[in-house]
XYZ file of C-alpha atoms in Angstrom:
464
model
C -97.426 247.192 -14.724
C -99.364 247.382 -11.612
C -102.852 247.693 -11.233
C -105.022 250.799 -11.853
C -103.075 253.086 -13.716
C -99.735 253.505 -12.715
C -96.244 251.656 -13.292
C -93.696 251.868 -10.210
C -90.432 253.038 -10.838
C -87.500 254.117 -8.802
C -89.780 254.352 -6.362
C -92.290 256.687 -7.531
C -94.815 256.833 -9.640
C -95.245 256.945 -13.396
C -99.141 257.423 -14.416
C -100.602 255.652 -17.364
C -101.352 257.620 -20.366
C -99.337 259.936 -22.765
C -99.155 263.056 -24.907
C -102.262 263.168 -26.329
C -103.153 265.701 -29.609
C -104.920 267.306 -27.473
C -102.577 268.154 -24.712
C -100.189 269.275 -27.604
C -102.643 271.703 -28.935
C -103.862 273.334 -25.594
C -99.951 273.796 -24.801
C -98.787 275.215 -27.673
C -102.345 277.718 -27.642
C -101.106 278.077 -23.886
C -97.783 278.623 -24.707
C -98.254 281.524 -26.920
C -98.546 284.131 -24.173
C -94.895 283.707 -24.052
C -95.148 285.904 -28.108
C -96.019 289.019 -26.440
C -93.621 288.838 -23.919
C -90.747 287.768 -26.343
C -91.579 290.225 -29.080
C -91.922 293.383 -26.178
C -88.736 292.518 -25.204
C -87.049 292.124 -28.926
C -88.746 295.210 -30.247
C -88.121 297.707 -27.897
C -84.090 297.368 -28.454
C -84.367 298.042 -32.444
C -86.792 301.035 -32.045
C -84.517 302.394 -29.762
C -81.299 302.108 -32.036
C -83.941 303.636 -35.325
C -82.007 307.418 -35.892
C -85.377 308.324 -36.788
C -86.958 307.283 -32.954
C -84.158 308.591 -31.162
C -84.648 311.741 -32.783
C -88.337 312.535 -31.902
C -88.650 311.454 -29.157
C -84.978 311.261 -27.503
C -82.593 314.143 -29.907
C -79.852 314.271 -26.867
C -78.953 310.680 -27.518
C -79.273 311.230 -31.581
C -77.055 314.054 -31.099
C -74.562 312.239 -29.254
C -74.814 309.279 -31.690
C -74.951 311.082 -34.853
C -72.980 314.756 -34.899
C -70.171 313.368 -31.946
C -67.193 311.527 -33.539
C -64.824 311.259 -30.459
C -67.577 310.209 -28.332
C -66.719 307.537 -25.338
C -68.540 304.217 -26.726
C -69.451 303.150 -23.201
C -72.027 306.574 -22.626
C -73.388 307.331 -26.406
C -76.402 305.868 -25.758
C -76.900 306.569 -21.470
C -80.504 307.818 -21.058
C -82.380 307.298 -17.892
C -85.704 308.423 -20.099
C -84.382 305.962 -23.187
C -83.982 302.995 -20.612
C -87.251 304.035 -19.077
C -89.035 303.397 -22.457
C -87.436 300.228 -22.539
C -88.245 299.150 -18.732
C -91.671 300.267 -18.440
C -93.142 297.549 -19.160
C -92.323 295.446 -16.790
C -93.494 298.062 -14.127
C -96.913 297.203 -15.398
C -96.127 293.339 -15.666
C -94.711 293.697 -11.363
C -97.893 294.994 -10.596
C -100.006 292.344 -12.718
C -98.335 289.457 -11.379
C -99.863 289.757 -8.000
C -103.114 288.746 -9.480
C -102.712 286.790 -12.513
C -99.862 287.601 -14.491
C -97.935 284.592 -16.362
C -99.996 281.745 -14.786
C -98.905 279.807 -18.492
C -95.994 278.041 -16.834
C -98.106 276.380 -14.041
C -101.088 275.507 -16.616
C -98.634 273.892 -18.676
C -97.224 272.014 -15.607
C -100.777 271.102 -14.853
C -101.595 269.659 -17.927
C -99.067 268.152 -18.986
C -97.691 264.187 -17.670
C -94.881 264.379 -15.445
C -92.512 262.267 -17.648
C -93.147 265.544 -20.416
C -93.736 268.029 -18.109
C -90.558 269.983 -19.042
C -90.905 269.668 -23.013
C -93.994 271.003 -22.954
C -93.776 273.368 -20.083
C -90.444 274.749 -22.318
C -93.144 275.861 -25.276
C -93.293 278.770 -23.323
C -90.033 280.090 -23.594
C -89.953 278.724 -26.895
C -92.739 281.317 -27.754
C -90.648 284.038 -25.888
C -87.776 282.796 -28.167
C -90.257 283.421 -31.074
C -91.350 286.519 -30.517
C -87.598 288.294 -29.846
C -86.810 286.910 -33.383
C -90.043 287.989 -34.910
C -89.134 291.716 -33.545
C -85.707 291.188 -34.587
C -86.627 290.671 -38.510
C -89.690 292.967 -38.422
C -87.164 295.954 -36.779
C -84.795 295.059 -39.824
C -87.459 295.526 -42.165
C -88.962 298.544 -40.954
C -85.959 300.086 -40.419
C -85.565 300.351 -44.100
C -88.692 301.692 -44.447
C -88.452 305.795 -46.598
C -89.820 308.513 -44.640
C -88.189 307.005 -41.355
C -91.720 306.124 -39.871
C -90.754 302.203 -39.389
C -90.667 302.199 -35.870
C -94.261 303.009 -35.798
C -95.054 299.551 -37.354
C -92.620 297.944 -35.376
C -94.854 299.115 -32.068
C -98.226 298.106 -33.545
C -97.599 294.869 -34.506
C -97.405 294.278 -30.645
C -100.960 293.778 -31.097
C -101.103 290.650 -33.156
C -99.842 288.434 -30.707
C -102.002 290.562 -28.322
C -104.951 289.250 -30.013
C -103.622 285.317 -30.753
C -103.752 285.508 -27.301
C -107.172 286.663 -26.530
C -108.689 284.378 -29.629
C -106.535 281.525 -27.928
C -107.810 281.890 -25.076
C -111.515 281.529 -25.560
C -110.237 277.735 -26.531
C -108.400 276.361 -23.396
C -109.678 274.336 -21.086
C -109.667 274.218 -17.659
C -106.757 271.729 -16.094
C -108.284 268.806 -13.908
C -106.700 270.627 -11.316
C -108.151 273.924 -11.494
C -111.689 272.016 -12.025
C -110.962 269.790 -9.304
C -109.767 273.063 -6.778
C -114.136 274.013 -7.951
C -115.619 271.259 -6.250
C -116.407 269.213 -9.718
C -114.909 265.555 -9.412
C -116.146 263.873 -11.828
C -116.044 266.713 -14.645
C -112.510 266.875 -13.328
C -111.881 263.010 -13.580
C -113.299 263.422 -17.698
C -110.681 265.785 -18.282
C -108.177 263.961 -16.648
C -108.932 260.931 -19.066
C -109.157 263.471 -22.110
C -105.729 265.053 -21.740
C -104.206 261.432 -20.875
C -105.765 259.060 -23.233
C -107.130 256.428 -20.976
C -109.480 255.736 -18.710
C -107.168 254.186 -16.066
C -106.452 257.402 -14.472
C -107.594 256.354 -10.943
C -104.429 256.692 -9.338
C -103.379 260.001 -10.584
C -106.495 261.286 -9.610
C -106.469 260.128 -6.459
C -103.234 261.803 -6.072
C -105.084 265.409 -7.162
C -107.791 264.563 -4.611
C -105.588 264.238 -2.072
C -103.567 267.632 -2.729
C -106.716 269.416 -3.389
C -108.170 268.553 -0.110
C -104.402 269.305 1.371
C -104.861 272.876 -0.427
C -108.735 273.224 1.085
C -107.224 272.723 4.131
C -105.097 275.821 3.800
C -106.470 278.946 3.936
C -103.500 281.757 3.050
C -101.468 280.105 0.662
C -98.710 283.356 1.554
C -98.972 282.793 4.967
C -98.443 278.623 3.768
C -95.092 279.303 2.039
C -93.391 280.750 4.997
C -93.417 277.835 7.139
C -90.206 276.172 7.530
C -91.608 272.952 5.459
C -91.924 275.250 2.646
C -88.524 277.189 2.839
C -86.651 275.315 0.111
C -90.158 275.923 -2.834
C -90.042 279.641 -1.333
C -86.184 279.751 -1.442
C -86.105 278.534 -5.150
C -88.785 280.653 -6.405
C -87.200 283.808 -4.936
C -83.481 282.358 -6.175
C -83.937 281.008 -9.409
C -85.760 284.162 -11.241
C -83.493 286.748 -9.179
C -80.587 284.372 -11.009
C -82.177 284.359 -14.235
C -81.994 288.307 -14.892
C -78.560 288.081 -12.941
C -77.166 286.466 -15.728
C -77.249 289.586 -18.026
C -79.568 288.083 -21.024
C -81.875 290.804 -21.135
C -78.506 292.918 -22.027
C -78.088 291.054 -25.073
C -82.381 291.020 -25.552
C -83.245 294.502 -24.363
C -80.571 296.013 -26.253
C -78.843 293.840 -28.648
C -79.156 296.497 -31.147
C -77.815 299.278 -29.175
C -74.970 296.517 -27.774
C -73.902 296.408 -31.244
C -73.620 300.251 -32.725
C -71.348 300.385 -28.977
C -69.375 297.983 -30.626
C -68.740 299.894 -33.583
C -71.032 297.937 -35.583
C -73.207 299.846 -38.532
C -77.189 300.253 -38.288
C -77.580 297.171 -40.542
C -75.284 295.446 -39.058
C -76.009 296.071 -35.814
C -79.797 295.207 -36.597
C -78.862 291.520 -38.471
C -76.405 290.971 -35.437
C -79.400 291.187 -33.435
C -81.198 288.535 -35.833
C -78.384 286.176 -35.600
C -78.626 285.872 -32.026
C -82.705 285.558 -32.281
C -81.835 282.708 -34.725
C -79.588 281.070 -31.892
C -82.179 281.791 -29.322
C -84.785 279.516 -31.132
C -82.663 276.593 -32.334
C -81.156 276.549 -28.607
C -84.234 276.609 -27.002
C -85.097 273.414 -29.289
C -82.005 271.731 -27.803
C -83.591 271.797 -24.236
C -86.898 270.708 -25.300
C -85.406 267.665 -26.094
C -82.530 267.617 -23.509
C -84.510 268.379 -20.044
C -86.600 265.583 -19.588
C -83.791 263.199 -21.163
C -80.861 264.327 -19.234
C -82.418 266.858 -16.587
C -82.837 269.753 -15.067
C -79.210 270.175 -12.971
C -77.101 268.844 -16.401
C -78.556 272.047 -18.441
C -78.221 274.480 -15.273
C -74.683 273.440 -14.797
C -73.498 273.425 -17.997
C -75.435 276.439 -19.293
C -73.857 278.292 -16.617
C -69.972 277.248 -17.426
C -71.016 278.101 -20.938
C -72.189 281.178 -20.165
C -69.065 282.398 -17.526
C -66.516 281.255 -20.524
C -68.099 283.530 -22.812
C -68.888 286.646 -20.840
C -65.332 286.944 -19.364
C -63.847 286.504 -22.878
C -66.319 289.193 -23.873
C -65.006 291.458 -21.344
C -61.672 291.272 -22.137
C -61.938 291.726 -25.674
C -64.264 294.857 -25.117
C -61.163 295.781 -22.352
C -58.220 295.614 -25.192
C -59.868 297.279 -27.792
C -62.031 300.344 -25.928
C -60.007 300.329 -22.528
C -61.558 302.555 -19.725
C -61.670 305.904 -22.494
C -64.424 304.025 -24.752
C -62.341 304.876 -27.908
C -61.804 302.706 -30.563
C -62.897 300.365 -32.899
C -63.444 296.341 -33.276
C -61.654 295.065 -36.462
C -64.324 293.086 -39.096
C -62.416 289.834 -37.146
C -62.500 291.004 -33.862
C -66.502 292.170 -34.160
C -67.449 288.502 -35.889
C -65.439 286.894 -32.822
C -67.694 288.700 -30.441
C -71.053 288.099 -32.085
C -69.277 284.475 -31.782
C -69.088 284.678 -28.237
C -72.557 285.998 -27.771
C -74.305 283.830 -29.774
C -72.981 280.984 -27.804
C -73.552 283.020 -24.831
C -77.043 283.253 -25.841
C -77.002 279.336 -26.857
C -76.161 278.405 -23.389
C -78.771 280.433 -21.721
C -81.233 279.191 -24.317
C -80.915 275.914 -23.220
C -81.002 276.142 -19.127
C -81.707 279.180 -17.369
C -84.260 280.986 -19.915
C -86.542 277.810 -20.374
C -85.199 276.663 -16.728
C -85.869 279.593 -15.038
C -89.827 279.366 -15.828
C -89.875 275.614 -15.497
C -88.325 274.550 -12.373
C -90.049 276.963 -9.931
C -93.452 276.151 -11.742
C -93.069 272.476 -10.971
C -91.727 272.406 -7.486
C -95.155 273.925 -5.790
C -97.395 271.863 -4.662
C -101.018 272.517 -5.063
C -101.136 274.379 -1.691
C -98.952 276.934 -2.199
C -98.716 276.702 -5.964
C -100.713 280.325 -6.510
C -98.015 282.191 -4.294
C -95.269 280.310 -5.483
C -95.737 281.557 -9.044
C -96.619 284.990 -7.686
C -93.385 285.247 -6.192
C -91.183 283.792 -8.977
C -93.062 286.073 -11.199
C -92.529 289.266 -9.200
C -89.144 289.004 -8.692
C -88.182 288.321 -12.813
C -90.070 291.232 -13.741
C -88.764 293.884 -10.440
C -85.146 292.431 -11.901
C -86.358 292.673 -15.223
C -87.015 296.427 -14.513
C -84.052 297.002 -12.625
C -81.492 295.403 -15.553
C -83.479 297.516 -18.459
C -83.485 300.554 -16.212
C -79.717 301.173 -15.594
C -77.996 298.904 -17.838
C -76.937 301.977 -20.331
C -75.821 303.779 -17.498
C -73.953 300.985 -15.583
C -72.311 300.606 -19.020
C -71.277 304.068 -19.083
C -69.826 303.497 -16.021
C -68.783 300.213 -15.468
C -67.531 300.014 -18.719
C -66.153 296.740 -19.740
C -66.213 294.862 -16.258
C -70.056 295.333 -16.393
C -69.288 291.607 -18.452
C -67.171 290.592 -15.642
C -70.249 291.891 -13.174
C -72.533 289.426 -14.855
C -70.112 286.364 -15.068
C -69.568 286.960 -11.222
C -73.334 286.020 -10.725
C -73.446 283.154 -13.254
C -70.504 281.513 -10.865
C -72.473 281.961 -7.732
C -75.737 280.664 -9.095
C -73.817 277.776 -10.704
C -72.788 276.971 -7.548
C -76.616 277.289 -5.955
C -77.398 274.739 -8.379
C -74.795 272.359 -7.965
C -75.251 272.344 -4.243
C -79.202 273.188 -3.163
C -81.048 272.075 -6.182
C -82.342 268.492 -6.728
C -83.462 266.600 -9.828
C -87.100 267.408 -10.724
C -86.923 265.386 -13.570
C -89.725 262.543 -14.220
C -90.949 263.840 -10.622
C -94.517 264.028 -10.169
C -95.694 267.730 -8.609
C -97.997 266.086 -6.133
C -94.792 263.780 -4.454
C -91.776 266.403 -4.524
C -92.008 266.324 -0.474
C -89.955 263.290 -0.747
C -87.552 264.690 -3.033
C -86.593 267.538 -0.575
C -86.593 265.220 2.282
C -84.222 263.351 0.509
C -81.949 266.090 0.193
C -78.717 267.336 2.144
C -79.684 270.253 2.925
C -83.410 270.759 2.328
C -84.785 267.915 4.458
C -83.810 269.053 7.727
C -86.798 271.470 7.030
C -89.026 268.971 6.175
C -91.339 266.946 8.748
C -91.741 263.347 8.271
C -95.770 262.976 8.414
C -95.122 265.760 4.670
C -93.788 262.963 3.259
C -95.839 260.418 1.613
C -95.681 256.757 1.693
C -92.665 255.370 -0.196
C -89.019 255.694 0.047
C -87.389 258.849 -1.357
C -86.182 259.474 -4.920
C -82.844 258.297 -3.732
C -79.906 260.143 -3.331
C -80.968 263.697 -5.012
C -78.129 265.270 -2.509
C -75.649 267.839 -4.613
């Protein structure tokens, strides 16, 4: 161990201190503003595939689904108002995120010690994980519900983990960081020894003196980001959520109910379908809490995304055989459990890399200096592609038909192959020294100036 608080290793840093109870409680009460987000996205598919909802507020697509026998699968449910409903939302969460929208992924990062940093930064999609499956059970209760007036619960239960949130929030603390950015040292230095567990945090703090008075230095944080020593955090950010929406989970998430009665499935069914795959979500998700800061952050990308381009393109040909380019016909009981198969470990395989990934990575790669419009930007762009999937999915079902799957798997390939080739190992790599990491790269470090790197040799070979 070397003196005053950190141990060397491979040439970087690794901080003295741990995981303290405390860090694990102001994560997980930090992580929970990933509920509301999961169970918005969950809920709205099961309203929408409730006879009862369709028919107040949307009879056109009740009519089609309810008095029309003959009617092409692919189009039953195409509504630009319906998919409106649904997308919303995220019009509302675009415009949010350029002031504070989703800052839980970078408090998380903040907070937590870099050897953890991706366990507990993952809490957050673990709580988006949580709250699909909580809609999926609640819309499979309420749509059993006499009278037909379940969806009405289903919509105001959005507002318990509304308030978790606000009650949670009165609790957290400020990161050392954040305190730190205030001009309070020394209150900054107390937290830092609270949330490690030691007082031999001299180093590390050092470190977050340094960037802070880096950050000072820097006056537009936008303006920062588009400097060529900043292409490959601004690059990422832009890639990596534009990728994550690309891959087509918010199909399976927005609409996994209305996916199913395509399919040929019944209203139960197609309602515990949707529950299975919340199931999978969550005990996925677990996998890569354990798996990204063990094995990293590439492994998971790379093969989450083979995973995921197996399964969609077996999808699409099994949707091809049985409904063609007419959108008549009908899965057999085998051929319907063999697709829910194929989803579910579709959904595994996203569960694991690029929906816990997708937050995490872009999160951790800012430095302090351009952290605020790095996170603005990753933010953004999920929820304008977040839009833009639940906006004209239905209708680039209706007429993409079954090589709308094959669509999707063509993006998983390509950002497989941005992984494999542009994006280093984060893992174990302390926010305040990833310079060196992208000066150590390929690609990235022709970008990068010498005097942004800080004393040390590189993180070795992090080339593709």
């Amino acid at each position: 161990m070397a003196g005053g608080g950190f141990v060397a290793q491979g040439g970087g840093k690794k901080y003295e201190g741990g995981v303290t109870p405390f860090v694990i409680m102001t994560c997980l009460v930090a992580a929970m503003g990933g509920l509301i987000f999961g169970y918005d996205i969950g809920i709205s598919g099961g309203v929408t595939s409730m006879n009862a909802f369709l028919e107040k507020f949307f009879p056109s697509v009740y009519k089609k689904e309810t008095e029309t026998h003959h009617e092409n699968m692919y189009c039953k449910f195409e509504s630009h108002l319906l998919q409106l409903f649904t997308s919303s939302l995220y019009v509302a969460a675009l415009v949010a995120s350029f002031l504070a929208s989703m800052s839980v992924p970078v408090y998380l990062s903040e907070m937590a010690p870099a050897q953890l940093r991706g366990a507990l930064n993952i809490g957050f999609q673990m709580a988006i994980t949580l709250g699909i499956l909580a809609a999926n059970l609640i819309n499979y209760g309420t749509a059993k519900i006499k009278g037909g007036w379940g969806w009405r619960v289903s919509l105001a239960l959005a507002a318990v983990p509304a308030i978790m949130i606000i009650v949670g929030s009165l609790f957290l603390p400020d990161t050392p960081n954040s305190i730190l950015e205030r001009g309070h040292p020394e209150k900054a230095k107390a937290m830092l020894r609270k949330i490690r567990g030691t007082d031999n945090v001299e180093y590390e703090f050092q470190d977050l003196v340094e960037a802070s008075e880096a950050a000072k230095r820097v006056q537009n944080p936008w303006r920062n980001i588009m400097q060529p020593k900043y292409r490959p955090q601004l690059v990422i950010c832009t890639l990596v959520p534009f990728f994550q929406q690309l891959t087509g989970i918010n199909v399976i998430m927005f609409y996994a109910p209305v996916l199913f009665k395509t399919l040929g499935f019944g209203d139960d069914a197609s309602l515990m379908s949707a529950v299975i795959t919340g199931v999978v979500n969550v005990l996925a998700t677990l996998v890569s809490v354990y798996c990204a800061d063990k094995f990293g952050r590439r492994a998971l990308f790379l093969q989450g995304g083979a995973q995921m381009i197996i399964c969609q393109v077996l999808v699409g040909i099994m949707i091809a055989t049985t409904f063609g380019t007419t959108g008549v016909g009908k899965l057999s009981g085998g051929e319907a459990n063999f697709v829910l198969s194929l989803i579910c470990l579709y959904v595994a395989a996203f569960a694991w890399s690029w929906g816990p990934l997708g937050w995490l990575v872009p999160s951790e790669i800012c430095s302090l200096e351009i952290r605020s419009a790095g996170q603005a930007i990753n933010v953004c762009v999920n929820m304008f592609f977040t839009f833009v999937i639940g906006q004209f999915f239905l209708s680039m079902l209706c007429h993409m038909k079954f090589g709308l799957f094959l669509f999707f798997a063509g993006f998983v390939i390509l950002m497989t192959l941005f992984v494999f080739f542009f994006l280093p190992e984060t893992k174990n790599v302390p926010i305040e020294e990833m310079n060196r990491l992208w000066k150590a790269h390929w690609f990235w470090g022709q970008y990068i100036p010498d005097e942004g790197v800080s004393g040390g040799h590189p993180f070795g070979d992090q080339s593709a």
